[in-house]
C-alpha angles and dihedrals in degrees: 000000000000122000093242091052091048091051092048094050090045091053092048091048094047096048100040096041090071107020109083095251103095119258093209092052092050094049091052092049094046091051091051094047098043102030091238112161122230104283118246114276092242090056091046095053090045088061089049090055090049094053092046089052090051091058092044090052093051094044099032097127094045093046090051091051092047091049091052090047090053093055096039098039124102140178111247117208120196140148091286092056123260138314137178122258096236144008091243092052088054089049092053092050091051089051090053092048090049090056095060100078093051092048092051095046093043093053098040098043102031095122093050091048092050091052092046090061089072096049114092092188091061089046091052092050091047092051090048089055089049090051092053095050092046092055091043090054088075087073092063100044097118102048115131105189133122132234117277136169094271094050090043091056091046091051090048091054090048089052091051092052089049089068084085108095113256096028108105115231094206093041095051097042096046091046091049091050091051091046088053089059098263120146106255098241091048090050089053093048091051091048093052094045089049090053094064099070090038093054092044090046090053088050092053093044091054095050089086090060096060107117099167140025090194098121128113116260087222090060092049093047092047092052092044096050095044091047094046095048096045091043091054091048092047093053093049091045094050093047089053093047091049091049089054092050096245099117092113092061091078085073089075090059096044090050089056093047091047091055091046093053090048090053090049090050095052094042090054098242 
């Protein structure tokens, strides 16, 4: 794998992992257009680590506070029932609950998901779904609510569905949070924090598929750095766009990419 190719794939992964445009869909389309082969598993999981680190860098303080809350938190039982010891402890538990649907779907339907990555028709349909939810998000711009168990479960289900190529994970989870009455920036924060264990989980799951370590360290470092930098930029950019109420505009781009993937499918690329 050449350095330029490694940098390009790293940039695509970093940007599209967090922008609501579907990283999986873009990687499939780029491979079809350029003739790039599927990158080695070791390179792929290196990019996953880079994007996870990008989220951790942006949300370092909050992740530290949530981690402390997890270990210090407790469920208090009294005559009135039970309650949690802190708001952050409650937040962590909702994050954990939201992870469950994606874990179940990922394990049960792994073979189907792997095959779907080579199907441009599925990618096109997934991108069309992403386009619809992005435009619909405009309807929920002014919600002011907080995360709760019900919205956490709904976001978790949306994340599980987004395993299908073409459906944006960030797009579907942020939209679902907004549709469940969450304030848009808080929905984005929850989505990004939820992505960390999912990305790390995907990294661990793919470790078993490594068949060779015969790849240049320079290639790995190039991919890692390019993915980390662009991932960090993408997170900051999306947070700013959401704050300005322009999240839905990504739907214009995903509509175009959906049509492009459909054309590639019918032309046999």
